[in-house]
GROMACS .gro file of C-alpha atoms in nm:
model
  429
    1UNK     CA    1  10.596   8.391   7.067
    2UNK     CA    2  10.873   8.291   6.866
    3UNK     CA    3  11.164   8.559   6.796
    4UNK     CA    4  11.362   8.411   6.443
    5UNK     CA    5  11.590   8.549   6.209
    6UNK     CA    6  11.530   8.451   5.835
    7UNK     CA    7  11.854   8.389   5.772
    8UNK     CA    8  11.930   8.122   6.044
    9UNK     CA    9  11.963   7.749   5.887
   10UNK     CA   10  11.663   7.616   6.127
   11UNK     CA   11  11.457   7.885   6.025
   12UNK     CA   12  11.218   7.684   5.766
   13UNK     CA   13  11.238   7.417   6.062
   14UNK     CA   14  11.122   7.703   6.317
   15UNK     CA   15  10.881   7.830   6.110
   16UNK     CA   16  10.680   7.515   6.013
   17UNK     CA   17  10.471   7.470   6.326
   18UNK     CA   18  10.308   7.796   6.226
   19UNK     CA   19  10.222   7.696   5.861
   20UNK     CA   20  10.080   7.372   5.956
   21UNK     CA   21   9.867   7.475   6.293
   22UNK     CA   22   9.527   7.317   6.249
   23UNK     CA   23   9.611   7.025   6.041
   24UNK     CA   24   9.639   6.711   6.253
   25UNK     CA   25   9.251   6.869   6.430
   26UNK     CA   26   9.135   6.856   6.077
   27UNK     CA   27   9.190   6.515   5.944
   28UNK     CA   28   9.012   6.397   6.306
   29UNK     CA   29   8.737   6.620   6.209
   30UNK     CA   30   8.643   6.551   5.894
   31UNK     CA   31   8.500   6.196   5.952
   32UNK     CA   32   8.279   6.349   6.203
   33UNK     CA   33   8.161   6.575   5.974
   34UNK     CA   34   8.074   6.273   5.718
   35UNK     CA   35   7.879   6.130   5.953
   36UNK     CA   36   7.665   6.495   6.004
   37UNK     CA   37   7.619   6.519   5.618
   38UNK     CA   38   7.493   6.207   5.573
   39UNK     CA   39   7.223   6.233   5.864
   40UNK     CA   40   7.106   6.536   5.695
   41UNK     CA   41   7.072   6.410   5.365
   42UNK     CA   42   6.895   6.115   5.516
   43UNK     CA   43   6.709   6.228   5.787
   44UNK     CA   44   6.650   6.612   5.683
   45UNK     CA   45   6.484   6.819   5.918
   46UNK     CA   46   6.518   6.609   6.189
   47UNK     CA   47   6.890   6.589   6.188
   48UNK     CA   48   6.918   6.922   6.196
   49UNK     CA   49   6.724   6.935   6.479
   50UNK     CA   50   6.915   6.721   6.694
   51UNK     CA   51   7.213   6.831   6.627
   52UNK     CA   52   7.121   7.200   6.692
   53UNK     CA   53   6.928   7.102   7.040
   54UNK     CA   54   7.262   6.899   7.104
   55UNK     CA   55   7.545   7.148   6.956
   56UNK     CA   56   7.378   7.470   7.063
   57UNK     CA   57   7.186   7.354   7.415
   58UNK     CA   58   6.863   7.462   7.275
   59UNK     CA   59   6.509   7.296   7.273
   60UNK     CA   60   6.373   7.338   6.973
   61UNK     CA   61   6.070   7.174   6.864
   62UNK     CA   62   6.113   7.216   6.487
   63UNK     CA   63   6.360   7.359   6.222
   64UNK     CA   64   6.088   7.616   6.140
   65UNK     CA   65   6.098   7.716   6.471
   66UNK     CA   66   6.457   7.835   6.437
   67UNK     CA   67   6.365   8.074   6.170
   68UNK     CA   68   6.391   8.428   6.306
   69UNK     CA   69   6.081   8.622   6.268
   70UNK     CA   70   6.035   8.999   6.109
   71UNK     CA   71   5.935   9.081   6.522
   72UNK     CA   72   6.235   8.984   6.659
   73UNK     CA   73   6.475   9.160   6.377
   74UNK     CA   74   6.217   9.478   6.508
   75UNK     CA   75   6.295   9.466   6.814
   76UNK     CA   76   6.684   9.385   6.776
   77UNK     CA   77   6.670   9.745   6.652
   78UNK     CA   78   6.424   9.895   6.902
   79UNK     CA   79   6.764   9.740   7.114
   80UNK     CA   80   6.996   9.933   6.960
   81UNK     CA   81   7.120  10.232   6.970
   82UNK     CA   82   7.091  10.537   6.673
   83UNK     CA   83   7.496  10.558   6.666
   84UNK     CA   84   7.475  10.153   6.626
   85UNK     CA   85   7.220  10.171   6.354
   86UNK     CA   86   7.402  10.468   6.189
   87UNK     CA   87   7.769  10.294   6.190
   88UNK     CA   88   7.632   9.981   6.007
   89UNK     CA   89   7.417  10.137   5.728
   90UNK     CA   90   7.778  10.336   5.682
   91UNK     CA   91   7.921  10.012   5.630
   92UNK     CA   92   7.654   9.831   5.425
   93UNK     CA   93   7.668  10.171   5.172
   94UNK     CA   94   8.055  10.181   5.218
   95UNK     CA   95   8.072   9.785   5.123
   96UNK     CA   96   7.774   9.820   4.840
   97UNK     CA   97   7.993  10.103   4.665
   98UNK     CA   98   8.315   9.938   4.625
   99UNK     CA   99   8.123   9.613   4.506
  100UNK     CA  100   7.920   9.829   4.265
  101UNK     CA  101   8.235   9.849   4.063
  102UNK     CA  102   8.263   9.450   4.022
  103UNK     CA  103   7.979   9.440   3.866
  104UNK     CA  104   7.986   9.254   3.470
  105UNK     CA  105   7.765   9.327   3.208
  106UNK     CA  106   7.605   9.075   2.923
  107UNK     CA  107   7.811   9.136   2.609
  108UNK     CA  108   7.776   9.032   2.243
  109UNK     CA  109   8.089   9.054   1.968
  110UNK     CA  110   7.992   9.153   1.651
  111UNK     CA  111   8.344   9.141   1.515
  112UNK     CA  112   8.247   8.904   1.232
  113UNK     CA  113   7.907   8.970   1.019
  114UNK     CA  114   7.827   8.638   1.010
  115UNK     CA  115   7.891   8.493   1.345
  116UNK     CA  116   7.765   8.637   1.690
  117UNK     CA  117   7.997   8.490   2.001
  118UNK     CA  118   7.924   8.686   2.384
  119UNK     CA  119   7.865   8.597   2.738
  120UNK     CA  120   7.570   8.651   2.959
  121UNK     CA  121   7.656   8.705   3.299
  122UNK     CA  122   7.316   8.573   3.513
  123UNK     CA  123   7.324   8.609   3.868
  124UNK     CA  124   7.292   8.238   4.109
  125UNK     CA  125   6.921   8.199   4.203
  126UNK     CA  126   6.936   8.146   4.564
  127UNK     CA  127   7.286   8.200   4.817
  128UNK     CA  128   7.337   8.046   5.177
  129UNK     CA  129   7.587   8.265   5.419
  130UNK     CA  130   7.737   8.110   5.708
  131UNK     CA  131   7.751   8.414   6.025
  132UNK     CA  132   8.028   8.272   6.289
  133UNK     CA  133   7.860   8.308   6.602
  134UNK     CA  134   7.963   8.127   6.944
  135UNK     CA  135   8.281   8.323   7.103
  136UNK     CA  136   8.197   8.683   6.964
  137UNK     CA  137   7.910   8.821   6.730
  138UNK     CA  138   7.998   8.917   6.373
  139UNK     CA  139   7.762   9.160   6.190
  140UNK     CA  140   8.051   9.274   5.931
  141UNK     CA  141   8.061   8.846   5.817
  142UNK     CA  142   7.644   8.961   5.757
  143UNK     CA  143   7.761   9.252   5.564
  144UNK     CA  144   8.055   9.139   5.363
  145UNK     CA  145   7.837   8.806   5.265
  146UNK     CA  146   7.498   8.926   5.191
  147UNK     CA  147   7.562   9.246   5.032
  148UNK     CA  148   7.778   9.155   4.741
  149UNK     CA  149   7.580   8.871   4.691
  150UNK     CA  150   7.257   9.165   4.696
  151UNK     CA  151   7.475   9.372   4.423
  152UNK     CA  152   7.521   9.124   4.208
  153UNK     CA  153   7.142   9.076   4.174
  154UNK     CA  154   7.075   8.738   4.356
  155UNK     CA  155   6.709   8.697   4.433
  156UNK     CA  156   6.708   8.529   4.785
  157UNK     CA  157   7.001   8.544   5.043
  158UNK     CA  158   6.935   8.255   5.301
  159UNK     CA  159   7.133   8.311   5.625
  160UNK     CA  160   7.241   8.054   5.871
  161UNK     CA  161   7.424   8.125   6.217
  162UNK     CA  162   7.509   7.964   6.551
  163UNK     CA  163   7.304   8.066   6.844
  164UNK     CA  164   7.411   7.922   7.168
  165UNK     CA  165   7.140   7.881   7.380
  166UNK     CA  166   6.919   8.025   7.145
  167UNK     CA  167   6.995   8.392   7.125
  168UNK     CA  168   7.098   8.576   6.827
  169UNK     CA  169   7.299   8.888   6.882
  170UNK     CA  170   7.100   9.186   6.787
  171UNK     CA  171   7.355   9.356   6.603
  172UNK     CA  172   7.398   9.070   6.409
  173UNK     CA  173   7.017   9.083   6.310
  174UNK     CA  174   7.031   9.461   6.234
  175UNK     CA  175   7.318   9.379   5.982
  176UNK     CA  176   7.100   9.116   5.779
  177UNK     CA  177   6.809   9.342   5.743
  178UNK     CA  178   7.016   9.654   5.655
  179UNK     CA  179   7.201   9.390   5.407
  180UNK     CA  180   6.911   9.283   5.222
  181UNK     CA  181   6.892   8.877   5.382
  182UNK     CA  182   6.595   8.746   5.340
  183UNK     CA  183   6.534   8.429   5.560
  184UNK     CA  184   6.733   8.374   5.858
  185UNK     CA  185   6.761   8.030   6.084
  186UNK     CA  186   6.922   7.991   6.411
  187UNK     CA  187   7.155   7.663   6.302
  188UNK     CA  188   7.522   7.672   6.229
  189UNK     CA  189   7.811   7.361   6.236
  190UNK     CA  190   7.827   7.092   5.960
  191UNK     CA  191   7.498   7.063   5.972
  192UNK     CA  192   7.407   7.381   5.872
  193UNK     CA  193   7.647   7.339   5.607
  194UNK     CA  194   7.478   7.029   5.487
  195UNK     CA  195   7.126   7.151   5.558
  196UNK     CA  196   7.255   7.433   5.254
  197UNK     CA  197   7.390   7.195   5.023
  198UNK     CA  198   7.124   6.921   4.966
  199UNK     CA  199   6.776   7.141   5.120
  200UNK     CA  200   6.526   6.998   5.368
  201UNK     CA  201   6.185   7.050   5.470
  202UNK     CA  202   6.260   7.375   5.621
  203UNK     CA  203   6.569   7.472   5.430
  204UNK     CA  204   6.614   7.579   5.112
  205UNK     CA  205   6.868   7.412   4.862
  206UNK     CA  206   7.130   7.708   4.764
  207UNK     CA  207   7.344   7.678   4.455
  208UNK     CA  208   7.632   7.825   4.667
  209UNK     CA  209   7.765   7.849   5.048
  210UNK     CA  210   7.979   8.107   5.164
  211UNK     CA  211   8.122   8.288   5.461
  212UNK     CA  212   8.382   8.169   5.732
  213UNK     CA  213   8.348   7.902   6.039
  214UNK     CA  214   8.528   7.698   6.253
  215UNK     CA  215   8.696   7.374   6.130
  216UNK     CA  216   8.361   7.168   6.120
  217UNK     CA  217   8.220   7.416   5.870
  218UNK     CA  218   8.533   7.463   5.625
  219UNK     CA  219   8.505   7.085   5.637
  220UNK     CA  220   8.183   7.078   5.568
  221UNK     CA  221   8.201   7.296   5.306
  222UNK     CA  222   8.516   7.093   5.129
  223UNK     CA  223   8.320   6.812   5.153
  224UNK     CA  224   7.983   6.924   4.988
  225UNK     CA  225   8.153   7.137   4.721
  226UNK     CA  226   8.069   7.008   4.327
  227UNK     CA  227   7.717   6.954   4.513
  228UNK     CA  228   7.699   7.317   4.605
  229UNK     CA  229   7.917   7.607   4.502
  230UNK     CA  230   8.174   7.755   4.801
  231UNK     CA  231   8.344   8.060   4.812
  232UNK     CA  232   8.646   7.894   4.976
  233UNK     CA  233   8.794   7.711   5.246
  234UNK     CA  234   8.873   7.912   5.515
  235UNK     CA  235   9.122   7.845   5.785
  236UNK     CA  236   9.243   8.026   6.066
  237UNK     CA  237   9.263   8.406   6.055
  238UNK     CA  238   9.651   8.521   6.055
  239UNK     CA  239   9.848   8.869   5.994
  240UNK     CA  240  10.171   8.971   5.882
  241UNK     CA  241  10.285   9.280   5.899
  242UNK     CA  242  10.621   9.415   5.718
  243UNK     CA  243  10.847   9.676   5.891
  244UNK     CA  244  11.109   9.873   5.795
  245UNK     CA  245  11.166  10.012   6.156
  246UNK     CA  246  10.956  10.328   6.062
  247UNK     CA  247  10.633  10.360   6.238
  248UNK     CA  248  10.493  10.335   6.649
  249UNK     CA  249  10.530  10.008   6.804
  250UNK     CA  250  10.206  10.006   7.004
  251UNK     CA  251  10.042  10.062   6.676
  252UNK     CA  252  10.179   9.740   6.511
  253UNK     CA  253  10.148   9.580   6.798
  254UNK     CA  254   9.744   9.639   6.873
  255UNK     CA  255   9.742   9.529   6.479
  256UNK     CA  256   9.907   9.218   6.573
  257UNK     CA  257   9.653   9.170   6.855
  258UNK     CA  258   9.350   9.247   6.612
  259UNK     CA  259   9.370   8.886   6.510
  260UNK     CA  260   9.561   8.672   6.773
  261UNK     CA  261   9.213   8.783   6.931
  262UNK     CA  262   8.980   8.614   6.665
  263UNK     CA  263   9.091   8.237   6.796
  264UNK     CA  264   9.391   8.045   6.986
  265UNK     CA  265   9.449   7.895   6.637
  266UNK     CA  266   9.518   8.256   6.471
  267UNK     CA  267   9.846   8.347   6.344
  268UNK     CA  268  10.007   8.718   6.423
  269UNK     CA  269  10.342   8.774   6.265
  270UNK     CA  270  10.582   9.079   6.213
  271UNK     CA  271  10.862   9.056   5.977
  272UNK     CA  272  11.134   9.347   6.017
  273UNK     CA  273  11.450   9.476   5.933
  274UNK     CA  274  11.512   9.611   6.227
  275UNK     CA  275  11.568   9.355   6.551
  276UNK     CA  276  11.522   9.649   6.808
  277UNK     CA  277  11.245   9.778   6.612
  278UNK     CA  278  11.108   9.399   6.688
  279UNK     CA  279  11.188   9.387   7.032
  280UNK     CA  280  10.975   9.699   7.117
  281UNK     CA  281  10.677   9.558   6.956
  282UNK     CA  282  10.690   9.280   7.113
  283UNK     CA  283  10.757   9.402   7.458
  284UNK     CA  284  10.410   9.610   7.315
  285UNK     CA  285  10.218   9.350   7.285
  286UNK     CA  286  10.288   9.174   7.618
  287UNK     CA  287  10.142   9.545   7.794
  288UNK     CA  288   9.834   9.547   7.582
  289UNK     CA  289   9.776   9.150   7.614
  290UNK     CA  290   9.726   9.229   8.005
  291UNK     CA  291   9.391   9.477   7.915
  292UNK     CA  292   9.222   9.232   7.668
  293UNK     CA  293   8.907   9.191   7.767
  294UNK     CA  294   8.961   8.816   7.536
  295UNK     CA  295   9.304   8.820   7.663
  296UNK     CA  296   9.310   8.426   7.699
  297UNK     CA  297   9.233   8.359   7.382
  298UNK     CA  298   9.456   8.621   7.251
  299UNK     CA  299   9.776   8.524   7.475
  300UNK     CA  300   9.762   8.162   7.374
  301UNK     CA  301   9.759   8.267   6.985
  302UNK     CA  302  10.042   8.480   7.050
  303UNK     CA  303  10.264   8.224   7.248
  304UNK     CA  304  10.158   7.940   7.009
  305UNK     CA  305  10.154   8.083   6.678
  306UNK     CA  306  10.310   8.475   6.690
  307UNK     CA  307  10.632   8.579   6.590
  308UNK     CA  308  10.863   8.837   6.543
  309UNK     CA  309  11.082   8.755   6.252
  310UNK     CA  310  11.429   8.938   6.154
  311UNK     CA  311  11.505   8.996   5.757
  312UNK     CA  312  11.813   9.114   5.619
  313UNK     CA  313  11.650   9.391   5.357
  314UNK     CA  314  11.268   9.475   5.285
  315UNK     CA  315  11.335   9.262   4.978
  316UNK     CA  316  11.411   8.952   5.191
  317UNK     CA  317  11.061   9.038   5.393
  318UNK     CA  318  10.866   9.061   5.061
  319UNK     CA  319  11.004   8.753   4.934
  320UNK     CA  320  10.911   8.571   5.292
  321UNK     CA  321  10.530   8.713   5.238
  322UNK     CA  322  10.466   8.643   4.875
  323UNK     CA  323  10.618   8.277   5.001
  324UNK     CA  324  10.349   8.244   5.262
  325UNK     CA  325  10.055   8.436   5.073
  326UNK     CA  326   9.881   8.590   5.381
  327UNK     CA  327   9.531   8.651   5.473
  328UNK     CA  328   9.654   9.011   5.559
  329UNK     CA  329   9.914   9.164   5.479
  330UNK     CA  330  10.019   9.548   5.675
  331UNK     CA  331  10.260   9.786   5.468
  332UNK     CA  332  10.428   9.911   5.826
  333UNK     CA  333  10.685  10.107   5.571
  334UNK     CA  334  10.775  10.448   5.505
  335UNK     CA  335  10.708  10.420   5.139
  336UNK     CA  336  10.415  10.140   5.070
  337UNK     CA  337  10.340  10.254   4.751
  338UNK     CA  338  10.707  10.173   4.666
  339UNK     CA  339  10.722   9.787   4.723
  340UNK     CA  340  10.360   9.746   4.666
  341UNK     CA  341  10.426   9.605   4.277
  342UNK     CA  342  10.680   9.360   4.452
  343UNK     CA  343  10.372   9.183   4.609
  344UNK     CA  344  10.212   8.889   4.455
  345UNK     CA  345  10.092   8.713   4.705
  346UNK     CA  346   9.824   8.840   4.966
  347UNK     CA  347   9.429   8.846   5.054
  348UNK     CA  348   9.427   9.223   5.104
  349UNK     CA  349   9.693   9.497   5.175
  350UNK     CA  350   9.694   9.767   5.402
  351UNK     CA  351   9.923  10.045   5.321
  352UNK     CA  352  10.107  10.269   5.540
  353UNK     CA  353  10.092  10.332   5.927
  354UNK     CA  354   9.743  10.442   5.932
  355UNK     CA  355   9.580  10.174   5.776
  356UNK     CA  356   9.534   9.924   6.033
  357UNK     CA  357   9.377   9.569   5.944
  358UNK     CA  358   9.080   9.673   6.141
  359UNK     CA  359   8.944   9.914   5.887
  360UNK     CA  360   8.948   9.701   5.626
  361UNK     CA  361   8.725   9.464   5.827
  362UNK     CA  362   8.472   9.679   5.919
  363UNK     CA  363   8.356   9.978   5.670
  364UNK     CA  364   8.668  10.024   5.405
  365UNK     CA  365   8.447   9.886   5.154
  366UNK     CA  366   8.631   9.559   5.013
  367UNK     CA  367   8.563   9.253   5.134
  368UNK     CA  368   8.708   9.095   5.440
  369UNK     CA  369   8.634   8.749   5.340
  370UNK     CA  370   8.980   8.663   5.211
  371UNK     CA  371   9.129   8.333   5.151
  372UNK     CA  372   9.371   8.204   5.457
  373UNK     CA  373   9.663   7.946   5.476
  374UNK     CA  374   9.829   8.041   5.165
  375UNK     CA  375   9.546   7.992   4.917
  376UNK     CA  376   9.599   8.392   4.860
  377UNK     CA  377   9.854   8.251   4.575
  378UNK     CA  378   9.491   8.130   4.395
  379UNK     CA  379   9.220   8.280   4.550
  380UNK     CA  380   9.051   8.616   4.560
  381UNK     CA  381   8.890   8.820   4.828
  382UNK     CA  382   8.490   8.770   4.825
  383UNK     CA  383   8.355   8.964   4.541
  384UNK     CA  384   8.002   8.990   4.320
  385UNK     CA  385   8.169   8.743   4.106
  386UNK     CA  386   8.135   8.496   4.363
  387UNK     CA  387   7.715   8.486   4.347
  388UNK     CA  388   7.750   8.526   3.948
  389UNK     CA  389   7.755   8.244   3.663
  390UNK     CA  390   7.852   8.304   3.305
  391UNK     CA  391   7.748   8.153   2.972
  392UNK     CA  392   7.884   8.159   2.624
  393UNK     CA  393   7.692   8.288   2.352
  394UNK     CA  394   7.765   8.117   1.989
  395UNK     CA  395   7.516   8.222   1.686
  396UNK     CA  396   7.682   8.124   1.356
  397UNK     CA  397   7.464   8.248   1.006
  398UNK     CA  398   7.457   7.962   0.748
  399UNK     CA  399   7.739   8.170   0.579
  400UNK     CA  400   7.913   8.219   0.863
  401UNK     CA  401   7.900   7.779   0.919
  402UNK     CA  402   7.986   7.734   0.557
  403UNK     CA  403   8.324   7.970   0.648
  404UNK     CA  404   8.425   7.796   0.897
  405UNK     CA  405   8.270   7.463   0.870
  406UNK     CA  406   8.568   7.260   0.721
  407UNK     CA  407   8.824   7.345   0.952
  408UNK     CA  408   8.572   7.225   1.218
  409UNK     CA  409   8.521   6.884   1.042
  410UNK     CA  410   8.897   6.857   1.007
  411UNK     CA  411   8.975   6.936   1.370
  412UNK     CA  412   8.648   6.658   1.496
  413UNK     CA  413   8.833   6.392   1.210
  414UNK     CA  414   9.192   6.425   1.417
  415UNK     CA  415   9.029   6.344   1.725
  416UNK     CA  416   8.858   6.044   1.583
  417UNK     CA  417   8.490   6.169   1.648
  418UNK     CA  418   8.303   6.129   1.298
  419UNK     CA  419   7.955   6.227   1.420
  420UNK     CA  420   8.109   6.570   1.594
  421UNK     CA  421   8.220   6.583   1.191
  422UNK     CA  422   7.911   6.472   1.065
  423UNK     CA  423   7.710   6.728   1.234
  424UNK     CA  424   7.880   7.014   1.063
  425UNK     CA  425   7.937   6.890   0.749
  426UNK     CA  426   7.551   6.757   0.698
  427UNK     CA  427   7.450   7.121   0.699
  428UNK     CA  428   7.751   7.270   0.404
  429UNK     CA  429   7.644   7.346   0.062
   0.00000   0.00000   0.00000
């Protein structure tokens, strides 16, 4: 864990190893993954195969044979328990709400009598969602995927997931029939990704991919997109949390924790005005790091990519996080609702001292697949308008062509292009 002051000349220096972590891994990945995308588009089915058998130490006979059947989502519930049950449907109505409100409507403009201009918003035919699976079970990735993709009136929700060794966590299972998924196959990795993108056999084509995964699949995905839609490319999760020295340090740090747990390559950071306020939180985090049950993985985030950094004024901090657009971004402050305008640059915010990252990625309702590594200064959280297309509507009357129609044939004769002219001016009185 790295202890800095923002005002030091080295700090940009300091700081660096933490913006970049995951880069060098990723340019050595991504010719691997070539080679996985073009065995699936050549070989299909069977390429999938292997590589799942391989990947996931499974012995599969056949890629239809990976698709999980209506019995064993049955008894994946039959598994669970009522309070289980009970706390996902919360968060599948919880989720469905918010995303309710995204929702666009067809419209038409009427503005003119004799021209008609609008935009149909049509939902995508057919969505793949990519469930991380491997070192913990996700059935919020099922929920924040498949249910805005459900609201926004997509037809058929095609989910794809890891299973090492063949088993598919239960919960995980619950969370795709609660969600409204309708097929479901036991492959994940590049080839997964690929399988999406171009269809096989067994797999469905999708017109878009979504949903997080390690480094193979966010390559994978960067490398099929313009073939396939993607939400985005997601890195490695990260946190920052701003402090004004208000606030419980064992609360900041468990929020700090929240993510260094995700993976080693996770980024935890607290920036604060107050260097004793820092001190305790750290000190915090190395008494809760001991009763991790994923303490490992946790510890070597921390150590490797945490930090405690010192700012002169809560100004100073803001600037800092709108600099480094994070995933997450905690309001640890006594007034959030102050400083919130100040922010332009973050995936979602949590306001106040009892609003902990956490909530927002379970049951809060918006969506907790946000862009990472400083795309938040571009991208947007998840949303319906991910699984939605749009298409202008142009109806012009003969009067309203005979309006407008010379200033069209004008603008076609500066660029040069006579039959664009010719088009319009065929059909004048």
């Amino acid at each position: 864990m790295k202890f800095l002051d923002i005002r030091d000349a080295d700090f940009d220096q300091q700081f660096a190893a933490i913006l970049g972590r995951g880069e060098e891994a990723g340019r050595e990945v991504e010719q691997v993954v070539l080679e996985i995308i073009a065995a699936v588009r050549k070989q299909g089915d069977a390429a999938v195969l292997e590589y799942t058998n391989r990947f996931d130490r499974m012995d599969a006979a056949s890629v239809t044979s990976l698709q999980v059947t209506d019995e064993e989502i049955d008894y994946a519930f039959a598994r669970a328990k009522d309070e289980e049950i009970a706390a996902l449907k919360l968060a599948v109505e919880r989720v469905a709400r918010f995303h309710e409100k995204q929702k666009q409507e067809t419209w038409l403009s009427t503005e003119e009598t004799d021209i008609m201009l609008g935009q149909m918003v049509t939902p995508l035919q057919r969505v793949g969602i990519y469930v991380p699976g491997g070192k913990a079970s996700y059935p919020s990735s099922v929920i924040m995927n498949a249910v805005p993709a459900k609201v926004a009136g997509v037809p058929e929700v095609i989910m794809v997931a890891p299973t090492p060794g063949g088993e598919i966590n239960h919960h995980v299972l619950i969370a795709a029939r609660l969600s409204g998924v309708d097929r479901i196959f036991r492959i994940g990795g590049a080839q997964a990704v690929a399988a999406l993108a171009y269809g096989t056999d067994a797999i469905p084509r999708v017109d878009k991919v979504t949903g997080p995964g390690n480094i193979y699949v966010a390559t994978a995905k960067k490398l099929v997109f313009g073939q396939v839609g993607i939400d985005m490319i997601a890195g490695p999760s990260e946190i920052l949390v701003i402090n004004d020295g208000s606030g419980t340090p064992a609360h900041i740090a468990a929020d700090l924790l929240s993510q260094a747990e995700h993976d080693e390559l996770a980024s935890s950071i607290l920036i604060t005005t107050d260097r004793g306020f820092g001190e305790q939180v750290a000190g915090e985090v190395e008494k809760q790091l001991k009763k991790l049950s994923r303490r490992e993985i946790a510890r070597e985030s921390w150590e490797t990519y945490g930090a405690v950094i010192v700012a002169g004024s809560l100004d100073e901090a803001i600037a800092f996080s709108n600099r480094i657009a994070p995933e997450h971004l905690e309001l640890a402050v006594g007034d959030p609702f102050a400083i919130l305008p100040k922010i332009r640059n973050a995936g979602a915010i949590f306001m106040g001292h009892f609003t902990p990252e956490a909530a927002g990625d379970y049951l809060a309702g918006p969506n907790h697949t946000l862009p990472t590594g400083g795309t938040a200064r571009f991208f947007s959280p998840l949303s319906v308008d991910d699984f939605i297309k749009k298409s202008s509507i142009v109806y012009f009357s003969e009067t309203g062509l005979n309006r407008l129609g010379r200033d069209i044939v004008r603008i076609a004769e500066l660029e040069g292009l006579e039959a664009h002219g010719k088009s319009v001016s065929i059909r004048l009185k």
